[in-house]
mmCIF file of C-alpha atoms in Angstrom:
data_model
loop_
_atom_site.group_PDB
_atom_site.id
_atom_site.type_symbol
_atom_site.label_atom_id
_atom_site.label_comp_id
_atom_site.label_asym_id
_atom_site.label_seq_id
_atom_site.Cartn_x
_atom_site.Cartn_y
_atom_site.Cartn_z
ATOM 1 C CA UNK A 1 -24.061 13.059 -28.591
ATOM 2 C CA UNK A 2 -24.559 12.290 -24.725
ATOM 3 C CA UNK A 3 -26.303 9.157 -24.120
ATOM 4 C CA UNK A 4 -28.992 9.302 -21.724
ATOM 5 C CA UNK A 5 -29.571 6.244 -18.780
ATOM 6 C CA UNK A 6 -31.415 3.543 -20.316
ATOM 7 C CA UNK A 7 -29.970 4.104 -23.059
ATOM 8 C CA UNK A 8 -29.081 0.471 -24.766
ATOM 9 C CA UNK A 9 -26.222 -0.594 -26.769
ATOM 10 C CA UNK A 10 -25.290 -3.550 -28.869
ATOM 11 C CA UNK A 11 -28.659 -4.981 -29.173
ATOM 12 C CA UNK A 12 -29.362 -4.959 -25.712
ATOM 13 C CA UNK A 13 -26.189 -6.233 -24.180
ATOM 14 C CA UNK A 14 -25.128 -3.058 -22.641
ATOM 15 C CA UNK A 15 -27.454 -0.604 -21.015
ATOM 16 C CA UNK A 16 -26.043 2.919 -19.650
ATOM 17 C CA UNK A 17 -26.920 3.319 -16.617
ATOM 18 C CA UNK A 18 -24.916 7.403 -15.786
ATOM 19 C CA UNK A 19 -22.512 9.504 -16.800
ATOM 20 C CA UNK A 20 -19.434 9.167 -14.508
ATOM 21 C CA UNK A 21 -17.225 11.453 -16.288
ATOM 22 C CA UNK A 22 -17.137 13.743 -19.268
ATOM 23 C CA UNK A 23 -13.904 15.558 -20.233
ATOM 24 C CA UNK A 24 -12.406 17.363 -23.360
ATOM 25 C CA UNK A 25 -10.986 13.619 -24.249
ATOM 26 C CA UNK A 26 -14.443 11.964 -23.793
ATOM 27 C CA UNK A 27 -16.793 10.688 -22.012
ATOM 28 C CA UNK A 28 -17.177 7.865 -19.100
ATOM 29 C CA UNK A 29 -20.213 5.981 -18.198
ATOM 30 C CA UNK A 30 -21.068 3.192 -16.001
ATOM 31 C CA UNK A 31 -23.226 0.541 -17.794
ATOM 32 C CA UNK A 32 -24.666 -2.935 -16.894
ATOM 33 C CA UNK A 33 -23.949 -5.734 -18.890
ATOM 34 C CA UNK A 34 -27.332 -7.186 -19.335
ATOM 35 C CA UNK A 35 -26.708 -11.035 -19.330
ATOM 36 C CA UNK A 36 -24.111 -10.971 -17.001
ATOM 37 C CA UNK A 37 -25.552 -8.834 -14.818
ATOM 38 C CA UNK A 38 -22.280 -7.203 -14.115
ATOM 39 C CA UNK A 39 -21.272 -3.344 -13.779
ATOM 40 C CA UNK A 40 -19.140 -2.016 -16.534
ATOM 41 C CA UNK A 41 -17.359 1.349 -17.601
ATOM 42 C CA UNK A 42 -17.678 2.396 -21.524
ATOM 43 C CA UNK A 43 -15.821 5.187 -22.825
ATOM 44 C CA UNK A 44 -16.233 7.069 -25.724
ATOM 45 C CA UNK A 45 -14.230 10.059 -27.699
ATOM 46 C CA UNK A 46 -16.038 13.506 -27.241
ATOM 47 C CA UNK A 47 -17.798 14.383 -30.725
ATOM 48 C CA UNK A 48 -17.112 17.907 -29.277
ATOM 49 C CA UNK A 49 -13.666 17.142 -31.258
ATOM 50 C CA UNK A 50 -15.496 16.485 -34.923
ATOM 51 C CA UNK A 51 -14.287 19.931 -35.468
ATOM 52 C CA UNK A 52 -11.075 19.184 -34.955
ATOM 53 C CA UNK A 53 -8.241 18.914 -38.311
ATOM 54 C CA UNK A 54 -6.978 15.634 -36.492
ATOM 55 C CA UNK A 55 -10.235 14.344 -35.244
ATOM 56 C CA UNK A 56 -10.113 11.297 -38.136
ATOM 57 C CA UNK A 57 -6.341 10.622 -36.808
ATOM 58 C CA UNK A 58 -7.840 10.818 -33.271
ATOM 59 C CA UNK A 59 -10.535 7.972 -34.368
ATOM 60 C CA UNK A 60 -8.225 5.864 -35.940
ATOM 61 C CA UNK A 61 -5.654 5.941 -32.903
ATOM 62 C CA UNK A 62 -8.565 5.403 -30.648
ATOM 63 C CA UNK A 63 -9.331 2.270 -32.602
ATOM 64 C CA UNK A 64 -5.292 1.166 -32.696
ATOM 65 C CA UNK A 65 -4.730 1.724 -29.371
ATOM 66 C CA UNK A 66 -8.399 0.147 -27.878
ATOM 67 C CA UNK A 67 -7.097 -3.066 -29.971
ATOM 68 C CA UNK A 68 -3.823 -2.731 -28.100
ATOM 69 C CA UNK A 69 -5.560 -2.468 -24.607
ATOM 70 C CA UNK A 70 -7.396 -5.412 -25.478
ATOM 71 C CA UNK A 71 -4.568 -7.435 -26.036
ATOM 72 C CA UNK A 72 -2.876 -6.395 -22.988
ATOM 73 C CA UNK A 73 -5.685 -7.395 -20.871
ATOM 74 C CA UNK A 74 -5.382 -11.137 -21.856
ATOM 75 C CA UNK A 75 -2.270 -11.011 -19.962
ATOM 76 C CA UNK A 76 -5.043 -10.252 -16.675
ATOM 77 C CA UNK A 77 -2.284 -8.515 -15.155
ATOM 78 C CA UNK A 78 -3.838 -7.747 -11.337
ATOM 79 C CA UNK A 79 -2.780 -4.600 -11.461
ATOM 80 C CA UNK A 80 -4.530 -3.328 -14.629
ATOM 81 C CA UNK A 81 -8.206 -2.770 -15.366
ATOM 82 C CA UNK A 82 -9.247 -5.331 -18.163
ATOM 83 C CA UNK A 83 -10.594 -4.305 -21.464
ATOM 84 C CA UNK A 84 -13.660 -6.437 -22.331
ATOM 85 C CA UNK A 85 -14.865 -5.263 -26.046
ATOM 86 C CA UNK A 86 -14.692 -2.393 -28.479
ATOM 87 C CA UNK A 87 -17.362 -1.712 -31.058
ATOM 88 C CA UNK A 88 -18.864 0.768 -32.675
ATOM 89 C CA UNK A 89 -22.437 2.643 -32.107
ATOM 90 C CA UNK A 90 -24.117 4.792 -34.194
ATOM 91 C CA UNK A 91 -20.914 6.085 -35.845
ATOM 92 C CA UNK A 92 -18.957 6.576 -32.070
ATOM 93 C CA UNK A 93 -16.529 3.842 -30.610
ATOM 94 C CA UNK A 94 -17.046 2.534 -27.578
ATOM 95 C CA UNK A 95 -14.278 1.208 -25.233
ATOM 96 C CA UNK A 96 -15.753 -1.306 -22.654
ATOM 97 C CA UNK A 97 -13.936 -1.963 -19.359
ATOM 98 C CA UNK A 98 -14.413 -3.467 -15.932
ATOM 99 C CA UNK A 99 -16.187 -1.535 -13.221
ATOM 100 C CA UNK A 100 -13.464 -1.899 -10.486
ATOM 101 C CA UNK A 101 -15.323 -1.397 -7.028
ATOM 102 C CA UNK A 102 -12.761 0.897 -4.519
ATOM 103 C CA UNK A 103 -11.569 4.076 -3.256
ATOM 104 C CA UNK A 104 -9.279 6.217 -5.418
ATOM 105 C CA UNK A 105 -6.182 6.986 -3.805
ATOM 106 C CA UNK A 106 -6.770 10.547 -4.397
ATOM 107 C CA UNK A 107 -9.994 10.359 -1.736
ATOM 108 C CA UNK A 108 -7.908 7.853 0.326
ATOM 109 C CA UNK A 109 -5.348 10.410 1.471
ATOM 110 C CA UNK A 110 -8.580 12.947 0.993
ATOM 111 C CA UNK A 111 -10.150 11.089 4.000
ATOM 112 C CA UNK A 112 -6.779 9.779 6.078
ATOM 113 C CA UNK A 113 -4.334 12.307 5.674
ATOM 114 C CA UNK A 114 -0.976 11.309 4.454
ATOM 115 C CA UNK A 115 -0.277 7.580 4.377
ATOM 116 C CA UNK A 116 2.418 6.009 6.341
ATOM 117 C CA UNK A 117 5.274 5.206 3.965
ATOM 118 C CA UNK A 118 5.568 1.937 3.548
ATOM 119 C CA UNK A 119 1.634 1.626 2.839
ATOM 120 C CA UNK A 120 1.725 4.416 0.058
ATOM 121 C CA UNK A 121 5.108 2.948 -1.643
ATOM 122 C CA UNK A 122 3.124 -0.320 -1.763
ATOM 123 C CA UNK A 123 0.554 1.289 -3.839
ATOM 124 C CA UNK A 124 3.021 3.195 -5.793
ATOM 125 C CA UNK A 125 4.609 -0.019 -6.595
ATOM 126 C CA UNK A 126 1.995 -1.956 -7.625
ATOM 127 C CA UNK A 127 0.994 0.650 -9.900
ATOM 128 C CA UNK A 128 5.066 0.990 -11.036
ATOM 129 C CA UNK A 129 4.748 -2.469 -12.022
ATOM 130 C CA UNK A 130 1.435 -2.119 -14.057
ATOM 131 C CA UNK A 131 3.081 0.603 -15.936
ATOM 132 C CA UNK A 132 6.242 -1.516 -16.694
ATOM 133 C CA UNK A 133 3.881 -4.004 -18.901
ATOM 134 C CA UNK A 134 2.149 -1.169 -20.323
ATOM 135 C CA UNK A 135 5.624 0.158 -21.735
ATOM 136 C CA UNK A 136 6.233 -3.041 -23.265
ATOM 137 C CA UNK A 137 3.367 -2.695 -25.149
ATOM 138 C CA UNK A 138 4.458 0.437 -26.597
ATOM 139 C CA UNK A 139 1.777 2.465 -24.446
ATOM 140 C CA UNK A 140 1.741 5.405 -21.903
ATOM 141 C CA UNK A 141 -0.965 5.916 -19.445
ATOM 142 C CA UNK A 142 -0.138 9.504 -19.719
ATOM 143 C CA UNK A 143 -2.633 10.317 -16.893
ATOM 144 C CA UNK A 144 -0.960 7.712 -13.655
ATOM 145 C CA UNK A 145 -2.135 10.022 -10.754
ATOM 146 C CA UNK A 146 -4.330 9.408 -7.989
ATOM 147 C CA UNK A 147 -7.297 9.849 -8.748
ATOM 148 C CA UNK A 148 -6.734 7.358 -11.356
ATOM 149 C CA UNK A 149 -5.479 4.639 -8.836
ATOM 150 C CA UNK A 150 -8.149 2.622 -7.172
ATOM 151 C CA UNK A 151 -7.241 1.035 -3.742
ATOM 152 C CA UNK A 152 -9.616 -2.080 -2.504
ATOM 153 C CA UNK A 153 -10.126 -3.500 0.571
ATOM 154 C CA UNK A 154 -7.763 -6.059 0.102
ATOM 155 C CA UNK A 155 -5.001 -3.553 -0.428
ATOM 156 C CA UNK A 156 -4.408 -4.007 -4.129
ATOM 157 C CA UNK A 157 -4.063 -1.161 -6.144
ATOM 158 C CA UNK A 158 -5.617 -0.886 -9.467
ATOM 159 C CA UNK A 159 -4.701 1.444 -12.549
ATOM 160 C CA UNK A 160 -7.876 2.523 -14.403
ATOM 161 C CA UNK A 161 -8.536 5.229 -17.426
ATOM 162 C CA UNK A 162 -7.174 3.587 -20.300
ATOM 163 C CA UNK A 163 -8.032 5.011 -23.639
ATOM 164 C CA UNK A 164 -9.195 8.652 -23.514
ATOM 165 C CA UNK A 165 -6.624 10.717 -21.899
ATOM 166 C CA UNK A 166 -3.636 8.433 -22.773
ATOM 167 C CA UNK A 167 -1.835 8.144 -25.303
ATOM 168 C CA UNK A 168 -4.520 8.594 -28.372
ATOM 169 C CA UNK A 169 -5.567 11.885 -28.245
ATOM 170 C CA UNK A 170 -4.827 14.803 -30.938
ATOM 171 C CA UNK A 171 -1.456 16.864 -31.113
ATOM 172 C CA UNK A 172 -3.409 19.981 -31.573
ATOM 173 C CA UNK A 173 -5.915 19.820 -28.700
ATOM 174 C CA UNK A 174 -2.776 18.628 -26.049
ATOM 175 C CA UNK A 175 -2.385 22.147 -24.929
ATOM 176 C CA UNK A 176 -6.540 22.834 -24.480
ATOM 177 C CA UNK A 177 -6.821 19.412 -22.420
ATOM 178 C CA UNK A 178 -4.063 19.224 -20.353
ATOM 179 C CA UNK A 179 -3.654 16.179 -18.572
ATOM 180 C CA UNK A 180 -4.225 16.686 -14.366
ATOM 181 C CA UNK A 181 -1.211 19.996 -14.097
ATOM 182 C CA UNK A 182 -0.127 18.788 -10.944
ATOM 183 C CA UNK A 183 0.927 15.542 -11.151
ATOM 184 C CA UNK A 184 2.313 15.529 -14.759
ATOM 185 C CA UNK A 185 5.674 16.934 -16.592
ATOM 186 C CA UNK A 186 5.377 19.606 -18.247
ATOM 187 C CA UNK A 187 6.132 18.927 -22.192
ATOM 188 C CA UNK A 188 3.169 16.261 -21.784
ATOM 189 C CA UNK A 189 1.414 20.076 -22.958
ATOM 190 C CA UNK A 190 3.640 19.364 -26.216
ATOM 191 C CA UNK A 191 2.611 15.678 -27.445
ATOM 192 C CA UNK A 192 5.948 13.942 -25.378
ATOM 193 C CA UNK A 193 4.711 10.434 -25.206
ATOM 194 C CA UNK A 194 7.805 8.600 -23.178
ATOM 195 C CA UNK A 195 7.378 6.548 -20.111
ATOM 196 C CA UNK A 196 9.773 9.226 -18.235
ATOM 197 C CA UNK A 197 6.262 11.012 -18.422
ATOM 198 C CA UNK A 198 4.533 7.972 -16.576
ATOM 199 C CA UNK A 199 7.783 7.964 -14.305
ATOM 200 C CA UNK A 200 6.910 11.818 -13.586
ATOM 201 C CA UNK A 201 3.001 11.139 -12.465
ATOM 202 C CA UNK A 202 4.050 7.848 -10.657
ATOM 203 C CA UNK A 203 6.627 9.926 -8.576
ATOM 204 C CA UNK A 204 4.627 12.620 -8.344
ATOM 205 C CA UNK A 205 1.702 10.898 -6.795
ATOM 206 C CA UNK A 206 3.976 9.288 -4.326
ATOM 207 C CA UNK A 207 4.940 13.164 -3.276
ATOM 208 C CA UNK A 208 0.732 13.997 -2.283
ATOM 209 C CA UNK A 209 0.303 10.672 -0.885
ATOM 210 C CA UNK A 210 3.557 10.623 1.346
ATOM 211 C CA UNK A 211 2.947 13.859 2.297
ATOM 212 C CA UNK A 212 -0.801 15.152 2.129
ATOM 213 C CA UNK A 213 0.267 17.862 -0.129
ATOM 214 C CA UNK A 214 0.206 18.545 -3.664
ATOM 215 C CA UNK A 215 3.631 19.451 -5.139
ATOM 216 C CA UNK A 216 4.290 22.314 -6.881
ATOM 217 C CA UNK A 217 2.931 21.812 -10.883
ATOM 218 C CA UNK A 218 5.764 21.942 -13.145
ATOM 219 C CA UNK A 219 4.314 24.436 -15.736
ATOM 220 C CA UNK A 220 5.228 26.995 -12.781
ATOM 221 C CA UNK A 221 8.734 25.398 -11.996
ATOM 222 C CA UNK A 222 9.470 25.607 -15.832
ATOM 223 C CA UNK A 223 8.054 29.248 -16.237
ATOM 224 C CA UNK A 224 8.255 30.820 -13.098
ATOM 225 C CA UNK A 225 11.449 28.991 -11.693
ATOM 226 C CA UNK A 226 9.252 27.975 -8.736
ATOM 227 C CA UNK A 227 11.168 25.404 -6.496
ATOM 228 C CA UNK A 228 9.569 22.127 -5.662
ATOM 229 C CA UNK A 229 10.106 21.359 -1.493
ATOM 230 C CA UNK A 230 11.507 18.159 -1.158
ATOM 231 C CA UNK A 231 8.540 15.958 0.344
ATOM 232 C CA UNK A 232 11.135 15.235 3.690
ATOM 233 C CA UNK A 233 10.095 19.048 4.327
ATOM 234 C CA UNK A 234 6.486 17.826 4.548
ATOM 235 C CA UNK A 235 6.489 14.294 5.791
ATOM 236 C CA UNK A 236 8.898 12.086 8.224
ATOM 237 C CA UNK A 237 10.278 10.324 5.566
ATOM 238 C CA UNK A 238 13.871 8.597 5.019
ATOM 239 C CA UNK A 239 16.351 10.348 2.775
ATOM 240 C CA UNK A 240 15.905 7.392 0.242
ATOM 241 C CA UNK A 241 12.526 7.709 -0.296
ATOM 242 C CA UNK A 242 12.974 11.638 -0.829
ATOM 243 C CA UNK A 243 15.636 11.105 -3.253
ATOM 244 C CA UNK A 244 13.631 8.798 -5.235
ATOM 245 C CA UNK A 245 10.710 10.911 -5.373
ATOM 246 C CA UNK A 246 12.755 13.688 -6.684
ATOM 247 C CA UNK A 247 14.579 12.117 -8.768
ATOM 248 C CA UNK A 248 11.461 10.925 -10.713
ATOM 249 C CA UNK A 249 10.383 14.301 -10.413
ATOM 250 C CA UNK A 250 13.207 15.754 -12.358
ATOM 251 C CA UNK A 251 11.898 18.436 -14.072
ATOM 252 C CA UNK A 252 13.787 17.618 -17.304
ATOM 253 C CA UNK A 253 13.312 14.017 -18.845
ATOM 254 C CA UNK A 254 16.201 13.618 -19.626
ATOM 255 C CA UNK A 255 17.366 13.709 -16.083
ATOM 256 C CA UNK A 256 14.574 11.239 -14.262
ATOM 257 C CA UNK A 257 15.116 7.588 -14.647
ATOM 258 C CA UNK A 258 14.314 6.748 -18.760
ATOM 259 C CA UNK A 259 12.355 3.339 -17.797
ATOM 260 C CA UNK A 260 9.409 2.723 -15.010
ATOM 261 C CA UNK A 261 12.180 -0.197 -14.133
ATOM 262 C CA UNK A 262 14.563 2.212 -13.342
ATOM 263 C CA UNK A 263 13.086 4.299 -11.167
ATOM 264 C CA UNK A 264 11.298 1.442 -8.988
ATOM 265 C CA UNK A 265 14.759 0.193 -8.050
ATOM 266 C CA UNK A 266 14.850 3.393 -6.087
ATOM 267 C CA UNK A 267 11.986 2.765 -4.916
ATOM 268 C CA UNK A 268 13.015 -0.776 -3.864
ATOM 269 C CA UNK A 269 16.153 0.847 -1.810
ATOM 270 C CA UNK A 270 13.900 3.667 -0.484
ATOM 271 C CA UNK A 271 11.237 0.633 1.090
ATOM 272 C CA UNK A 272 13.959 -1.481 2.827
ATOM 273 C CA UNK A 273 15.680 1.599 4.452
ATOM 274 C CA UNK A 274 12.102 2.886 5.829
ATOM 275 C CA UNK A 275 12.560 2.603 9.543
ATOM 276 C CA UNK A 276 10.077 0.173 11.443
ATOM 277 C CA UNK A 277 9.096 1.124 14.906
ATOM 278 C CA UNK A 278 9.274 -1.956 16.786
ATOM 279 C CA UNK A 279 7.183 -2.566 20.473
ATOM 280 C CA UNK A 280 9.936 -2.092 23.258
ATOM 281 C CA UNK A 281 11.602 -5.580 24.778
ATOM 282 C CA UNK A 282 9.346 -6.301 27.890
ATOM 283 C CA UNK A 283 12.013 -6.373 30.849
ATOM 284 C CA UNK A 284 12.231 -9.404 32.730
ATOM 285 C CA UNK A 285 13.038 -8.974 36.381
ATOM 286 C CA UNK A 286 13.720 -11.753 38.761
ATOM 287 C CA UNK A 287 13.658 -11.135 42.571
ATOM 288 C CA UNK A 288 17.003 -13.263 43.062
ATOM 289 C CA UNK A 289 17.902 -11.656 46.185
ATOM 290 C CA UNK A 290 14.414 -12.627 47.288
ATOM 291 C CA UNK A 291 14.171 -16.386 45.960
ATOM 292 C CA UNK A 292 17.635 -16.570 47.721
ATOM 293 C CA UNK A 293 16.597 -15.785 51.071
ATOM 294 C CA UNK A 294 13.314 -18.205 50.440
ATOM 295 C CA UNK A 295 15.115 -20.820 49.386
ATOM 296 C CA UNK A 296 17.451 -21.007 52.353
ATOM 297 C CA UNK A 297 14.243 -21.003 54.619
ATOM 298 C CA UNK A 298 12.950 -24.037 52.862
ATOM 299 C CA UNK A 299 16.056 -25.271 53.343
ATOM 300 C CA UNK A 300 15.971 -24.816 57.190
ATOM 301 C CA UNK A 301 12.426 -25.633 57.014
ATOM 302 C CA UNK A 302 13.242 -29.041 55.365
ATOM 303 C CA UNK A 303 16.570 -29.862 58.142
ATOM 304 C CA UNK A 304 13.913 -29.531 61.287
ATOM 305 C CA UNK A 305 10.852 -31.565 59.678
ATOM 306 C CA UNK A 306 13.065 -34.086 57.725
ATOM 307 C CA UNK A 307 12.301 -36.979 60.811
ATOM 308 C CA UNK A 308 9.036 -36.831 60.191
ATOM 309 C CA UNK A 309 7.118 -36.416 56.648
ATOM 310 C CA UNK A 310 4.068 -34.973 58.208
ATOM 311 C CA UNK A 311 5.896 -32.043 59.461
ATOM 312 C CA UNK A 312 7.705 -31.765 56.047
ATOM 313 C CA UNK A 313 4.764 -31.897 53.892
ATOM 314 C CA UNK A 314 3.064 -29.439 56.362
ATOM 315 C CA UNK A 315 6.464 -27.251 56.004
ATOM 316 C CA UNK A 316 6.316 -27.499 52.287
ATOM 317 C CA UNK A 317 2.363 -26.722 52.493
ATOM 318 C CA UNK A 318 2.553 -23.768 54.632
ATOM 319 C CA UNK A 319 6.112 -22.452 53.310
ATOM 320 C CA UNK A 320 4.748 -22.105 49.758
ATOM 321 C CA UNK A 321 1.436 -20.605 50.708
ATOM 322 C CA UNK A 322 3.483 -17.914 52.407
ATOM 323 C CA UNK A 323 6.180 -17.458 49.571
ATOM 324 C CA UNK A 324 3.471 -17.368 46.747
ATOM 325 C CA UNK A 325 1.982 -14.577 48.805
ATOM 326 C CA UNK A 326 4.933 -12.290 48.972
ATOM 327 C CA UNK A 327 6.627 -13.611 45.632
ATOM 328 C CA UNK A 328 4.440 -13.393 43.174
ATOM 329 C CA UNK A 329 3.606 -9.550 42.584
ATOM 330 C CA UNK A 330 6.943 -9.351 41.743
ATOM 331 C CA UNK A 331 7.039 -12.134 39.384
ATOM 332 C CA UNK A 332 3.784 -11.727 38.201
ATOM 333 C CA UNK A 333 5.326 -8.071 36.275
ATOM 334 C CA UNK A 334 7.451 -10.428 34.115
ATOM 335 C CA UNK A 335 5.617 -13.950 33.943
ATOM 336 C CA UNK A 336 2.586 -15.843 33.868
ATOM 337 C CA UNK A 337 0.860 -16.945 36.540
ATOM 338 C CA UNK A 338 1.861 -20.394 35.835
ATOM 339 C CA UNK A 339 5.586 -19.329 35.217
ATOM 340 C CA UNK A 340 5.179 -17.940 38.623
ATOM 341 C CA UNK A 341 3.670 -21.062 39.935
ATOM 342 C CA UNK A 342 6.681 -23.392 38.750
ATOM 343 C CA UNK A 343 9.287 -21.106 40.071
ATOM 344 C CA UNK A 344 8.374 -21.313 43.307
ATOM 345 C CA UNK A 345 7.590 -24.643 43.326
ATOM 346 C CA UNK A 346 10.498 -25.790 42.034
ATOM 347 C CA UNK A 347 12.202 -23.012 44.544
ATOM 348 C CA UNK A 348 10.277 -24.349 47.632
ATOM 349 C CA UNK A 349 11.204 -28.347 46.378
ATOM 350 C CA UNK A 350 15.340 -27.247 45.667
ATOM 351 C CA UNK A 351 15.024 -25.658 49.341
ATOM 352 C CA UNK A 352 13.279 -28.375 51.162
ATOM 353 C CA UNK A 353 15.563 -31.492 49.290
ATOM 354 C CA UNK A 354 18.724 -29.111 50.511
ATOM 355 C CA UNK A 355 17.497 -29.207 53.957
ATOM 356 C CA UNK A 356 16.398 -32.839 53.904
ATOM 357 C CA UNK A 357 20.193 -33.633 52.469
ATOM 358 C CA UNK A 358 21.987 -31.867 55.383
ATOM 359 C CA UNK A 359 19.986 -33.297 58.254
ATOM 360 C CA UNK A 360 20.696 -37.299 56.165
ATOM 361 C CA UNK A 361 24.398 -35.468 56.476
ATOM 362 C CA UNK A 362 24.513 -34.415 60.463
ATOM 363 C CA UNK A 363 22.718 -37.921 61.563
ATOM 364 C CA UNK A 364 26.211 -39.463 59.479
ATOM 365 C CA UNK A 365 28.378 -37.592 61.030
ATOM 366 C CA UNK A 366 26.806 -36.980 64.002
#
């Protein structure tokens, strides 16, 4: 059964509101908690399975494994989308998380192309270490691409879709629902519940969102022998950060990294060898040759009008008015205005105290 909007739950404290997804797992809808007055998402197994041999294993690991979810979420790891409440309805159980307000990652590169590095291994990394506490709890996403990463404004990255197409649903239906082909291994088709799968959609969505382009599924590298590019082929990217990528990508789990720890050390060497384009050093150029020449015309300038402080002030006055003129275009390309002001004025006062010195000197010696 398909619950309509307006369609109330739990007497009254949950009312659906849509459908945002429905998939051979189950279904997804955005509801409104009633007292809070907050947005929520409720998920649900599809009854489409009741025909299944499994289907009573499927409830019961639905159950297990909401209970699970629930207890990871009192950790409130930032990362992870919080599991408020799990109860039954009308004979179907009901998984209730938070709404989490964003743009998938999938529609992010969608929109802007392919992100620059160090941006899209931030995401990937956040998301690593979300994964990393899920493993400890003896769970695997199963389903860690894009379009299950939400990105806010704030840059944090958020992994969502807990509970339907992880790691709860039936053996026998794993080859009819097929979690998304392009970003995960392929003997996730037979049941393989590791976290080298999780290490397989984490690198693989780093390939699409480094590059813009979805790498090659493995169901066709496995049966057709179809070789994956190497992302570098697609993006500007550093040989680190290719290497990772691939190695998570390994089409045999045996041969990626066997822990989401593992492979983010990679990761870690692949972000601090990403090159940084840094502004060019502004050149500073000083017109010595020019403050040179001033400075020994203060200098003359403050020998002649040293007898009488009228004349020096006025040589001083008129001097720097002159030398400010013809000066400062050049200085102005590497300082400040007032930078330029107090090198000539303390050019035009070195030059006019030299020149007052050496006529104090010739009336000695004179």
């Amino acid at each position: 059964m398909v619950w309509a909007a307006g369609q109330r739950l739990q007497n009254d404290k949950y009312i659906i509101e849509k459908i945002l997804g429905e998939g051979g797992f189950g279904i997804t809808y955005q509801a409104r908690h009633t007292l809070l007055q907050q947005l929520m998402v409720i998920k649900t197994p599809n009854e489409r399975l009741k025909n299944d041999p499994e289907y009573p294993k499927y409830l019961r690991r639905f159950v297990e494994e909401g209970r699970r979810l629930e207890k990871l979420s009192e950790q409130k790891h930032p990362n992870i989308v919080r599991v408020r409440d799990l109860f039954e309805e009308g004979g179907i159980y009901c998984l209730v998380m938070d709404f989490v307000a964003g743009e998938s990652l999938f529609n992010l590169v969608q929109r802007r192309g392919a992100l620059p590095p160090t941006e899209a291994v931030e995401y990937v990394r956040q998301i690593g270490e979300a994964l990393t506490v899920v493993h400890q709890a003896r769970l695997v996403h199963r389903d860690a691409h894009p379009g299950n990463i939400m990105v806010q404004r704030d840059g944090k990255a958020i992994l969502i879709d807990f509970g339907i197409a992880g790691e709860i649903f039936p053996t026998t239906v794993s080859s009819r629902f097929f979690a998304h082909p392009v970003f995960a291994p392929y003997e996730q088709r037979m049941g393989y519940r590791e976290p080298t799968v999780d290490v397989y959609s984490l690198a693989a969505s780093l390939y699409y969102v480094v590059t813009g382009q979805r790498p090659t599924p493995s169901s066709k590298r496995k049966r057709r022998k179809v070789r994956l590019v190497p992302p570098k082929q697609h993006a500007d990217i550093s040989a680190e950060l290719n290497r990772a990528i691939l190695k998570g990508m390994k089409l045999e789990a045996k041969n990626r990294p066997q822990s989401m720890r593992e492979w983010l050390k990679l990761l870690e060497v692949a972000n601090r060898t990403v090159e940084v384009s840094l502004p060019p050093k502004k050149q500073i150029s000083i017109p010595w040759v020019w403050l040179t020449r001033w400075l020994l015309i203060y200098a003359v300038l403050g020998f002649f009008s040293a007898p009488s402080a009228l004349a020096w002030a006025f040589a001083f006055g008129f001097g720097f008015a002159f030398g400010f003129g013809f000066a400062s275009e050049e200085l102005l390309k590497s300082f400040s205005k007032f930078h330029t002001f107090l090198i000539l004025l303390g050019t035009s006062w070195l030059g006019l105290g030299l020149g007052w010195l050496a006529y104090q000197i010739y009336m000695i010696i004179r």
